Short mmCIF file of C-alpha atoms in Angstrom, two decimals:
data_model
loop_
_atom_site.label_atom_id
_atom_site.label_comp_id
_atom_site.label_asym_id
_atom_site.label_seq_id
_atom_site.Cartn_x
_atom_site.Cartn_y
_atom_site.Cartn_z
CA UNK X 211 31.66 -13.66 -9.66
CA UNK X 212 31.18 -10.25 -8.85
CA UNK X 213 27.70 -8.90 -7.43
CA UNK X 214 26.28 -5.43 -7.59
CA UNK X 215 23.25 -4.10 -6.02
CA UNK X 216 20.73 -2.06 -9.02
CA UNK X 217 17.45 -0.29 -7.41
CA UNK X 218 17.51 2.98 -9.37
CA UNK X 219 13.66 3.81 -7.85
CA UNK X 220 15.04 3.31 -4.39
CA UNK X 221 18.02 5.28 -4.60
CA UNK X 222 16.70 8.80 -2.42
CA UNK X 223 15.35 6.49 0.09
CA UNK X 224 17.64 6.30 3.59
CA UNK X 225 19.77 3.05 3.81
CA UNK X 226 17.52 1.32 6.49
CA UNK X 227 14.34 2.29 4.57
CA UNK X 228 15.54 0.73 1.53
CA UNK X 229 16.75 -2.04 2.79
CA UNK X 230 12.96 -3.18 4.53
CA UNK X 231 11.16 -1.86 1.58
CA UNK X 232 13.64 -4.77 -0.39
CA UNK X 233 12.80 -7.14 2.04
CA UNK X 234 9.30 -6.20 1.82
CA UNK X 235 9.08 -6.32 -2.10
CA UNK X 236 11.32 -9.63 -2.42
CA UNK X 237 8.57 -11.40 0.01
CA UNK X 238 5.60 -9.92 -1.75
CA UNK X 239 7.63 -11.78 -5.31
CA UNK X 240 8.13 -14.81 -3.60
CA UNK X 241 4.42 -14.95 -3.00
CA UNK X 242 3.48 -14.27 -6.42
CA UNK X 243 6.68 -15.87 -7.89
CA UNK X 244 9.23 -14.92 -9.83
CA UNK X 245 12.32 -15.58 -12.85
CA UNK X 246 15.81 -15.95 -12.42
CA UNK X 247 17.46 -14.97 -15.37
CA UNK X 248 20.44 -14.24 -17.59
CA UNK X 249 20.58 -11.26 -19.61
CA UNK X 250 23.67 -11.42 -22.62
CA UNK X 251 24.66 -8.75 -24.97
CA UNK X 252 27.54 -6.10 -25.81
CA UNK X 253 26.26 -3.83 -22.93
CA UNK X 254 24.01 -5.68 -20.96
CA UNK X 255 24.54 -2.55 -18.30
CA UNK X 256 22.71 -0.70 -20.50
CA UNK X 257 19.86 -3.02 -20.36
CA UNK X 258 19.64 -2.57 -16.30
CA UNK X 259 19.51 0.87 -16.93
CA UNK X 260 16.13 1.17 -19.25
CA UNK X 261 14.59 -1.22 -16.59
CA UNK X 262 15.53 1.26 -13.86
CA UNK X 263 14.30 4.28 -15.92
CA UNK X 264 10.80 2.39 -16.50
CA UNK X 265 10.59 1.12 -12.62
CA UNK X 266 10.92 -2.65 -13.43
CA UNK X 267 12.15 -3.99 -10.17
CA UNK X 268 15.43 -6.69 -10.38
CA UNK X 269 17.31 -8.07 -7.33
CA UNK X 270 20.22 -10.22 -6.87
CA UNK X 271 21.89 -9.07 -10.28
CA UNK X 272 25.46 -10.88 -10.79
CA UNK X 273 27.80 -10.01 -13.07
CA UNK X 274 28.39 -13.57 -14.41
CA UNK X 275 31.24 -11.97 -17.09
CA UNK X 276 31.72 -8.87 -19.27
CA UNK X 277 29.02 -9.77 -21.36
CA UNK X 278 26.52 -12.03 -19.32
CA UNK X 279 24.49 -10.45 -16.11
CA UNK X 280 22.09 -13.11 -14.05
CA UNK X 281 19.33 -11.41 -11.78
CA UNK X 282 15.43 -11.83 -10.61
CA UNK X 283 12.79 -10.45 -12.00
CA UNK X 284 8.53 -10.68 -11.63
CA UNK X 285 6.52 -12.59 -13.42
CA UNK X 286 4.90 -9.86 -14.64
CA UNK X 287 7.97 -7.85 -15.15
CA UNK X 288 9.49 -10.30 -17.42
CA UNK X 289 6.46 -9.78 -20.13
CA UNK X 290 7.65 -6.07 -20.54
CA UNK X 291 10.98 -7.14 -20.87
CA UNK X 292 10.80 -7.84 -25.13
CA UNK X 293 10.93 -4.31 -26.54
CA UNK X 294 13.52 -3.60 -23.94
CA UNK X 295 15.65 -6.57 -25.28
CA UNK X 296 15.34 -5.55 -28.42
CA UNK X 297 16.01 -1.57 -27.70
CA UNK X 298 19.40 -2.48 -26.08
CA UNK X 299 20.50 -5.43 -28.31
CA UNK X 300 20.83 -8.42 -25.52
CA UNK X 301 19.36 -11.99 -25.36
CA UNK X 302 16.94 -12.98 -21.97
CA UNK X 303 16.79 -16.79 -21.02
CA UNK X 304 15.40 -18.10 -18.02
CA UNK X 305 17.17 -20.11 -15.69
CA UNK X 306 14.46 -21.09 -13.21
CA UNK X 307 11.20 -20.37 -11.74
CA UNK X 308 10.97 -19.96 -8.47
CA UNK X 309 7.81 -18.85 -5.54
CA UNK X 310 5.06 -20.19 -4.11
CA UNK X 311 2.94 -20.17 -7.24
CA UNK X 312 5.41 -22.41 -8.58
CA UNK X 313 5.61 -24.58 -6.12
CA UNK X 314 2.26 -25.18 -5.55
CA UNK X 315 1.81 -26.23 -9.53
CA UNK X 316 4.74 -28.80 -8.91
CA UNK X 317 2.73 -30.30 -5.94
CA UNK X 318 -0.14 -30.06 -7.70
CA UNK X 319 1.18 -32.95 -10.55
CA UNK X 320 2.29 -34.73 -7.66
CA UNK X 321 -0.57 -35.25 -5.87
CA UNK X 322 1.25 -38.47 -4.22
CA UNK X 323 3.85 -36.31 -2.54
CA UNK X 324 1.37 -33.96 -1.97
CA UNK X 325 -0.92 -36.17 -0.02
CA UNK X 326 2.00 -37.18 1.89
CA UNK X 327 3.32 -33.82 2.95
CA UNK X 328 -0.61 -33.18 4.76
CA UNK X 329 -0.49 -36.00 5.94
CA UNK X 330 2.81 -35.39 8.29
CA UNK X 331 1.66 -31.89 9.27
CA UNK X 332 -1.74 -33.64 10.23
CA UNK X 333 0.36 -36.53 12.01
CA UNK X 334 2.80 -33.62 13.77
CA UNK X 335 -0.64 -31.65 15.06
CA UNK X 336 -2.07 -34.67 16.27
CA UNK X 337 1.03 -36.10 18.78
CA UNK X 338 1.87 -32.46 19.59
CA UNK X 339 -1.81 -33.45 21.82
CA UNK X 340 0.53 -35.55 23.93
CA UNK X 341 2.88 -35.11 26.64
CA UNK X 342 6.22 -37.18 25.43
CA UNK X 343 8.62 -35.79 27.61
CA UNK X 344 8.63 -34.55 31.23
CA UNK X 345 12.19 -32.83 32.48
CA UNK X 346 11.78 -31.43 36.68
CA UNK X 347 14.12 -28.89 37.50
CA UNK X 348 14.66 -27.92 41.30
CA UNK X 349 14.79 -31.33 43.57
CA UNK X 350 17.23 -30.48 46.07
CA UNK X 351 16.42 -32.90 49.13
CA UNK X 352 13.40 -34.60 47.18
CA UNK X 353 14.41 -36.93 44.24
CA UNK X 354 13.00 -36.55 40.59
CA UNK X 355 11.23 -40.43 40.70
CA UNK X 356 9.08 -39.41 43.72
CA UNK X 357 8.02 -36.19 42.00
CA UNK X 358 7.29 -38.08 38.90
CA UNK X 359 5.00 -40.47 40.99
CA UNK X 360 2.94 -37.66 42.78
CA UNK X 361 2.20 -35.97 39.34
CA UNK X 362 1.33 -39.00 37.51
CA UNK X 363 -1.33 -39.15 40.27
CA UNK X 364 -2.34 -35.58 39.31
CA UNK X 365 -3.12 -36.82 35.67
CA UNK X 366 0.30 -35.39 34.14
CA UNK X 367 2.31 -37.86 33.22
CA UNK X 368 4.00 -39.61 29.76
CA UNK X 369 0.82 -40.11 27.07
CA UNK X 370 -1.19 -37.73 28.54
CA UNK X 371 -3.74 -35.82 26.40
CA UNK X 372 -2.18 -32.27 26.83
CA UNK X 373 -5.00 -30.15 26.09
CA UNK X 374 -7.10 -32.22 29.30
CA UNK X 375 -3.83 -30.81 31.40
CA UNK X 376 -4.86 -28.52 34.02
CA UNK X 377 -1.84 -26.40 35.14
CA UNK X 378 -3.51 -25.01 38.28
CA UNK X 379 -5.37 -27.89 39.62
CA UNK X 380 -2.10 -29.86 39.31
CA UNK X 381 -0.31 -26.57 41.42
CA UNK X 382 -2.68 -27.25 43.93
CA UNK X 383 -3.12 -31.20 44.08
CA UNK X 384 0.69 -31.13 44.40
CA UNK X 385 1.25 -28.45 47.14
CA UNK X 386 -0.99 -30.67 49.01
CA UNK X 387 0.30 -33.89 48.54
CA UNK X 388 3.85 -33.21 48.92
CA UNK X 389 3.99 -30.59 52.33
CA UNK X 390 7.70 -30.34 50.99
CA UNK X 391 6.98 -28.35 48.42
CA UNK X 392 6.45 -24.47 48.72
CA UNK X 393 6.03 -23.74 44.53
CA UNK X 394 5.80 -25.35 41.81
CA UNK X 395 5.05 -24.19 37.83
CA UNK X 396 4.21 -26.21 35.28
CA UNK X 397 5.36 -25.53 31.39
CA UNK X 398 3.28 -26.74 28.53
CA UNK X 399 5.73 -26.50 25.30
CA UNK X 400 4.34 -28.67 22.43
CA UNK X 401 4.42 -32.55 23.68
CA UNK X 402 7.27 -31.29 26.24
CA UNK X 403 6.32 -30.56 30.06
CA UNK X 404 8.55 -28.56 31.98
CA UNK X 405 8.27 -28.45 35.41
CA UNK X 406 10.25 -25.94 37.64
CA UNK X 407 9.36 -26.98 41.58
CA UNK X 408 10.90 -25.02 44.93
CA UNK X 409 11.41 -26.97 48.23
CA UNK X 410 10.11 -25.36 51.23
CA UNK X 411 12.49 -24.37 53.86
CA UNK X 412 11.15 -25.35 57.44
CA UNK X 413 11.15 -22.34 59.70
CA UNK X 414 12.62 -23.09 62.93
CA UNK X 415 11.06 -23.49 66.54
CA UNK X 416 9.31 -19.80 67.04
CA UNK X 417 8.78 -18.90 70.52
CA UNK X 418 6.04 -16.62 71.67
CA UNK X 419 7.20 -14.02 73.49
CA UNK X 420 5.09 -15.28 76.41
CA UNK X 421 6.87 -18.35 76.69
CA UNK X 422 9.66 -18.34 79.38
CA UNK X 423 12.94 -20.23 78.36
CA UNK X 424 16.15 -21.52 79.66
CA UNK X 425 19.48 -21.65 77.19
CA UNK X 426 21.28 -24.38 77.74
CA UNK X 427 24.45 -26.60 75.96
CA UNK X 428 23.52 -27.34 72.07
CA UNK X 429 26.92 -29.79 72.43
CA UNK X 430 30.55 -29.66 74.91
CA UNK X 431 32.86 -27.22 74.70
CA UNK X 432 34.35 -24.31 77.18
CA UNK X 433 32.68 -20.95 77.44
CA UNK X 434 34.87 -18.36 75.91
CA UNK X 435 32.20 -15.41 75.65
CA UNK X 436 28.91 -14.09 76.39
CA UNK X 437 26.41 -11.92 75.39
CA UNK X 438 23.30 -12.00 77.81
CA UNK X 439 20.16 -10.01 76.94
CA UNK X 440 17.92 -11.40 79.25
CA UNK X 441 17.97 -14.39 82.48
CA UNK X 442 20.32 -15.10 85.04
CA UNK X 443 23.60 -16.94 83.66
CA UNK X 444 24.65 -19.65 85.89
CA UNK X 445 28.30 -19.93 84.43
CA UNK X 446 30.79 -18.47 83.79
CA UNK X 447 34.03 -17.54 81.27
CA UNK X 448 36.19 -20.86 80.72
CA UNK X 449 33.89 -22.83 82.31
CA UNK X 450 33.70 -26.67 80.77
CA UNK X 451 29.83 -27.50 80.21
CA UNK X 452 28.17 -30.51 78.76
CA UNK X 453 25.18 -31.35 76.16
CA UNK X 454 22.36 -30.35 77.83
CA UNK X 455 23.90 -28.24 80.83
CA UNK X 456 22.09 -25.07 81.58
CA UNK X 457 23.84 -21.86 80.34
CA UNK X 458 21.09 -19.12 81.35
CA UNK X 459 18.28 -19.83 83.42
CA UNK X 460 15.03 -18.38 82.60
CA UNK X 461 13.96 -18.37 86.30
CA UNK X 462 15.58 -14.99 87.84
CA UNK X 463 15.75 -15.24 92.01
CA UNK X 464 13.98 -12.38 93.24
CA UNK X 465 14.27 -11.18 97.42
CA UNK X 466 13.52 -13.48 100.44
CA UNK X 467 9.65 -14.67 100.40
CA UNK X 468 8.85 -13.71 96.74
CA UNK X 469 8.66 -15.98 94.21
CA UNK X 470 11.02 -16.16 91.45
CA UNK X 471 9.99 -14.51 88.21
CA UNK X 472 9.95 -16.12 84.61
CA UNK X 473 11.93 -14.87 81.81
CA UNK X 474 12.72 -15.78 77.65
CA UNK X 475 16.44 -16.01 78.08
CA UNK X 476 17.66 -13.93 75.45
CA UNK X 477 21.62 -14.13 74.41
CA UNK X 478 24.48 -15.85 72.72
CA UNK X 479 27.28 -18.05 74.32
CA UNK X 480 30.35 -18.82 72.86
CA UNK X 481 32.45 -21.55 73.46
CA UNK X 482 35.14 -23.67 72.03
CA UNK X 483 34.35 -26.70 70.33
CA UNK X 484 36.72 -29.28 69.71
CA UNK X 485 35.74 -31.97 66.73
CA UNK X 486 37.58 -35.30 65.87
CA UNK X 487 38.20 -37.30 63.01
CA UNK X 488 40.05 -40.24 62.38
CA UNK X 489 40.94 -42.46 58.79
CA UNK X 490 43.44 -44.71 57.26
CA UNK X 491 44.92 -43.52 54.05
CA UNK X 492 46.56 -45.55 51.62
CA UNK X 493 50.03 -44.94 50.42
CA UNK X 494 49.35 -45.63 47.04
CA UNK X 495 47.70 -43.07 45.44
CA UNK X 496 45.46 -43.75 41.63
CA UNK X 497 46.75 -42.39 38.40
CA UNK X 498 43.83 -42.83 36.11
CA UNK X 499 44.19 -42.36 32.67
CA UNK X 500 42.23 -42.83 29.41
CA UNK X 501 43.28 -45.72 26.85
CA UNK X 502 41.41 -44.80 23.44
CA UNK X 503 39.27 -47.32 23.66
CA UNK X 504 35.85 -45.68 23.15
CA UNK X 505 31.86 -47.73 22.85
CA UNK X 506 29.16 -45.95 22.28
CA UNK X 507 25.46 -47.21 22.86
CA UNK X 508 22.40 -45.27 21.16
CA UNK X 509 18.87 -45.45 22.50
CA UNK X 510 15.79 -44.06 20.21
CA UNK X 511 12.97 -42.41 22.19
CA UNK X 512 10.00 -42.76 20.37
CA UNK X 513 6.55 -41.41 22.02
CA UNK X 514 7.55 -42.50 25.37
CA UNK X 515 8.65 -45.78 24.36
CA UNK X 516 12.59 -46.42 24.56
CA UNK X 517 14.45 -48.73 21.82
CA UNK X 518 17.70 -49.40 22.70
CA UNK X 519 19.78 -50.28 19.63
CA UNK X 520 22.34 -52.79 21.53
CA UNK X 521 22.11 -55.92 23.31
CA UNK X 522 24.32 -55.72 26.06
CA UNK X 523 23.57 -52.53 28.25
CA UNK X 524 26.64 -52.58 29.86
CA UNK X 525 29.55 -51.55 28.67
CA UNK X 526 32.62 -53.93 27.96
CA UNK X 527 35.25 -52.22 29.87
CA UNK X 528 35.96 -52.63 33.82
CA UNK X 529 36.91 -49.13 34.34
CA UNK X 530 35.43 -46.00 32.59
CA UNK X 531 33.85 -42.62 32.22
CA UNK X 532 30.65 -41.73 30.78
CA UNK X 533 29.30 -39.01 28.61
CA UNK X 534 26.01 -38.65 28.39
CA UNK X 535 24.33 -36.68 25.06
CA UNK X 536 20.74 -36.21 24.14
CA UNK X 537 19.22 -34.83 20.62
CA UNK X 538 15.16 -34.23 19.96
CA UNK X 539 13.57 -33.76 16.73
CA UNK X 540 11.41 -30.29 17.30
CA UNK X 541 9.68 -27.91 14.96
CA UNK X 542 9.66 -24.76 15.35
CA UNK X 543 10.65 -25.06 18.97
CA UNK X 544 7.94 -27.47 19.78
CA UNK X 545 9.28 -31.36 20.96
CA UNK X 546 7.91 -33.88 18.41
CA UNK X 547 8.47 -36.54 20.61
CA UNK X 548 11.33 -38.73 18.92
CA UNK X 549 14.93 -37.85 20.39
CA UNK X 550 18.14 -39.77 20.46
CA UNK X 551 20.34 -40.47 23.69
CA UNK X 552 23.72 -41.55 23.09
CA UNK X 553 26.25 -42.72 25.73
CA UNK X 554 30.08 -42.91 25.28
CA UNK X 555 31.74 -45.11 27.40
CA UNK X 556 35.39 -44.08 27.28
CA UNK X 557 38.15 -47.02 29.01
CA UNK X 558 40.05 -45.92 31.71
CA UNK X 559 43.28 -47.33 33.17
CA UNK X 560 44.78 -46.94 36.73
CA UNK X 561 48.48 -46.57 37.78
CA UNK X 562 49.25 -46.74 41.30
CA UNK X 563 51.96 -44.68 42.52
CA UNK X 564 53.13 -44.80 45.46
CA UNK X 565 53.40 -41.37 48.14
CA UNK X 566 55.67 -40.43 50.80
CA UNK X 567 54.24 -40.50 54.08
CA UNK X 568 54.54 -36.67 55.10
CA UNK X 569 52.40 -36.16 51.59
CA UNK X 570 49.76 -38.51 51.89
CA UNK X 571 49.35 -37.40 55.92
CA UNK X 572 49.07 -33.82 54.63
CA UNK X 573 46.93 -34.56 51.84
CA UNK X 574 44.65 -36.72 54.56
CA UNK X 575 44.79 -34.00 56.79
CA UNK X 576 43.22 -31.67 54.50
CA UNK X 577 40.38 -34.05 53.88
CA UNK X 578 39.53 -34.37 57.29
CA UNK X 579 39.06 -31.05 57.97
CA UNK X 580 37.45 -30.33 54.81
CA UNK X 581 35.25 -32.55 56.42
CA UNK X 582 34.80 -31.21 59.75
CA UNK X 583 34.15 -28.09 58.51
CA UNK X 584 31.02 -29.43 56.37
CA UNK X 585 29.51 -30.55 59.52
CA UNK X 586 29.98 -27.26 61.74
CA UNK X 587 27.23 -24.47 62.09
CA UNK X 588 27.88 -21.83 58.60
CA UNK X 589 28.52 -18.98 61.55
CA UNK X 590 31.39 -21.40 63.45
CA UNK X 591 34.92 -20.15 62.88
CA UNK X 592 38.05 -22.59 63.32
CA UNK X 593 40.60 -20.87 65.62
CA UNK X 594 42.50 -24.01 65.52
CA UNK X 595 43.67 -27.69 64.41
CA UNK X 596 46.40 -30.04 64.62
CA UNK X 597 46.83 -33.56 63.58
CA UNK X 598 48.83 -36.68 64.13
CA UNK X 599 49.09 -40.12 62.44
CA UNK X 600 50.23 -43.47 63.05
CA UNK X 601 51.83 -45.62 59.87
CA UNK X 602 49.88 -49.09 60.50
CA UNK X 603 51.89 -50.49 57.62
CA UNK X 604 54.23 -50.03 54.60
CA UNK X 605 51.63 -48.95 53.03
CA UNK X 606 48.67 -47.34 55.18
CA UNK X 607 48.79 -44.51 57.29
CA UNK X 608 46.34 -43.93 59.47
CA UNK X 609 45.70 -39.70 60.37
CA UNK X 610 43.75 -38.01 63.24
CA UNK X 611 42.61 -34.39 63.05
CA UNK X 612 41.44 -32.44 66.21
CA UNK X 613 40.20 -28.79 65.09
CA UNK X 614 38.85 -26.12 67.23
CA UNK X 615 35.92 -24.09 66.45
CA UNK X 616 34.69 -21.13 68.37
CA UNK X 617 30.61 -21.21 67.98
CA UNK X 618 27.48 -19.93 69.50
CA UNK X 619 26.08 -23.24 71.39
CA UNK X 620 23.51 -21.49 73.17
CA UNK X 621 19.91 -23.35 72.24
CA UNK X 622 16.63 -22.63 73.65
CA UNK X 623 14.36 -24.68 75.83
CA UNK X 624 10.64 -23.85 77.32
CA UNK X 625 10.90 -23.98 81.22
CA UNK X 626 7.72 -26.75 82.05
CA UNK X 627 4.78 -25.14 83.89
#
């Protein structure tokens, strides 16, 4: 079927111009209606070419065969269409009415389906009122339950009357009931809440500069470096210190018969830090794999009410994965409040196979410090490590890591009037 575009009046207009004057003109149709028809003759070309001399718009003309053209046309354009017909020797039929107009006298005869189409958009207003979903984005260190159970308190929770929401008395009843938080925003999006929240970070101990303080051992190691900005150090390089020793006193001596004067000690101390850690480690090592076998149990969400459509919740299978997928009905972006939630259980098999020992000591090894290095200070750098194992049996190894860090342990105390 071929297709070729026919807007004579349009032709001196620039490309983009034309093509939103179309748009424009098809719309304004729609809303008025208009005909698709079929236009059949010798030269039906000739035919598109007195309605372009006498400005009688037609879009979407298709060139059905040599002799048969289908296009749209006005209402009102098809009544001066006779004399043309006749003029140019073709035959018009009308293959369907289409636009609002005609639509609106279809729903008029069927004043059942009618009835039941305001009906929906009244019910979809109406439970667009309530809050049917809540999703919290942001919990780091709090969890999304207890966040959940300080808002319901607020008045926003599931079935809530959305309009009776308050975004900024709920800011503030929050910030105050949870001393964790340092910001939270609240998202009103049809009968779906989002809510983005931001965990305050606890500023550490500030010291005035009035206050006069010691440094002393955060944790054991040997001093390896120092950089003192203010007190008296009391040790010195590759000296072994204890949690707790003091590093830098705060209390400077001062000449025979004068008292001694107070200080903030001020500086870093580095020293090197030796961690431990010790496991067993199997020989065997898991080679899980999936067998085919795949369930899959759907639960409908209706209004805050969940209808699970199985009887056993869990799945059949001793080992598997789980996928997790979720689909809402919405309308025009807005969350109607019905969704499904589908989880696929997929069965999983396990093959043991067994290591050497130099492999599964390495691959322990790498653990362990992995780690170590979790637990260390983010500005602590490892200068070195070893490790050593002892097999325990034919099948368990048992590996012991000792790394070295090099890290500032210097930590600040108030001396005690």
């Amino acid at each position: 079927m071929k297709k070729f575009s026919f807007v004579a009046p349009l032709a001196a207009c620039p490309l983009s111009e034309r093509s939103y004057h179309m748009q424009l003109t098809r719309l304004f149709y729609f809303l008025r209606g208009y005909l698709v028809i079929t236009v059949s003759g010798r030269y039906p070309e000739r035919f598109l070419n007195v309605c372009a001399g006498r400005h009688i718009f037609i879009w979407n003309t298709f060139s059905c065969s040599r002799h048969l053209i289908r296009c749209c046309i006005s209402i009102r354009g098809f009544r001066l269409l006779p004399p043309i017909a006749r003029k140019t020797g073709v035959h018009i039929k009308i293959i369907e009415k289409r636009g609002l107009p005609i639509w609106l006298n279809h729903a008029k005869k069927r004043k059942l389906f009618l009835t039941g189409l305001l009906l929906c958009l009244l019910f979809t207003v109406l439970i667009n009122q309530f809050v049917w979903k809540m999703e919290i984005v942001g919990c780091e260190k709090l969890s999304v339950t207890y966040i959940k159970e300080q808002l319901a308190e607020c008045g926003l929770k599931v079935g809530a009357f959305r309009p009776r929401i308050d975004e900024k008395k709920i800011q503030t009843k929050m910030l105050l009931a949870v001393p964790e938080l340092a910001w939270l925003w609240v998202d009103k999006t049809g009968s779906k809440v989002s809510i983005q929240v931001k965990e305050r970070v606890m500023p550490p101990d500030i010291f005035d500069p009035h206050d006069f303080c010691h440094l002393i051992a955060s944790k054991d190691g040997v001093i390896d470096s120092m950089v003192i900005k203010n007190g008296e150090p009391v040790i010195s390089l590759g000296d072994t210190v204890r949690k707790g020793d003091l590093l830098v006193s705060g209390l400077i001596l001062s000449e025979k018969g004068v008292d001694p004067r107070q200080v903030q000690s001020e500086g870093s101390v580095y020293a090197r830090v030796w961690y431990e850690e010790t496991k067993a480690f199997s020989l065997w090592v898991p080679k899980t794999t999936e067998t085919g076998n795949i369930s899959k149990k759907t639960t409908l969400h209706l209004f805050g009410l969940n209808i699970p459509f199985y009887r056993n919740p869990s799945p059949q299978y001793t080992e598997f994965s789980t996928t997790t997928s979720e689909r809402e009905l919405s309308l025009f972006g807005y969350h109607l409040g019905i969704g499904l939630s589908t989880v696929k259980y997929a069965e999983l098999h396990t093959d043991y196979e067994k290591s050497t020992v130099d492999s599964t000591v390495e691959s322990g090894a790498r653990k362990l410090l992995s780690a170590i290095d979790e637990i260390t200070p983010p500005d602590a750098t490892c200068t070195n490590s070893r490790w050593e194992y002892t097999v325990l049996d034919e099948d368990t190894v048992e590996v012991t890591v000792i790394a070295e860090y090099l890290e500032n342990i210097a930590e600040k105390v108030r001396i005690e009037k």
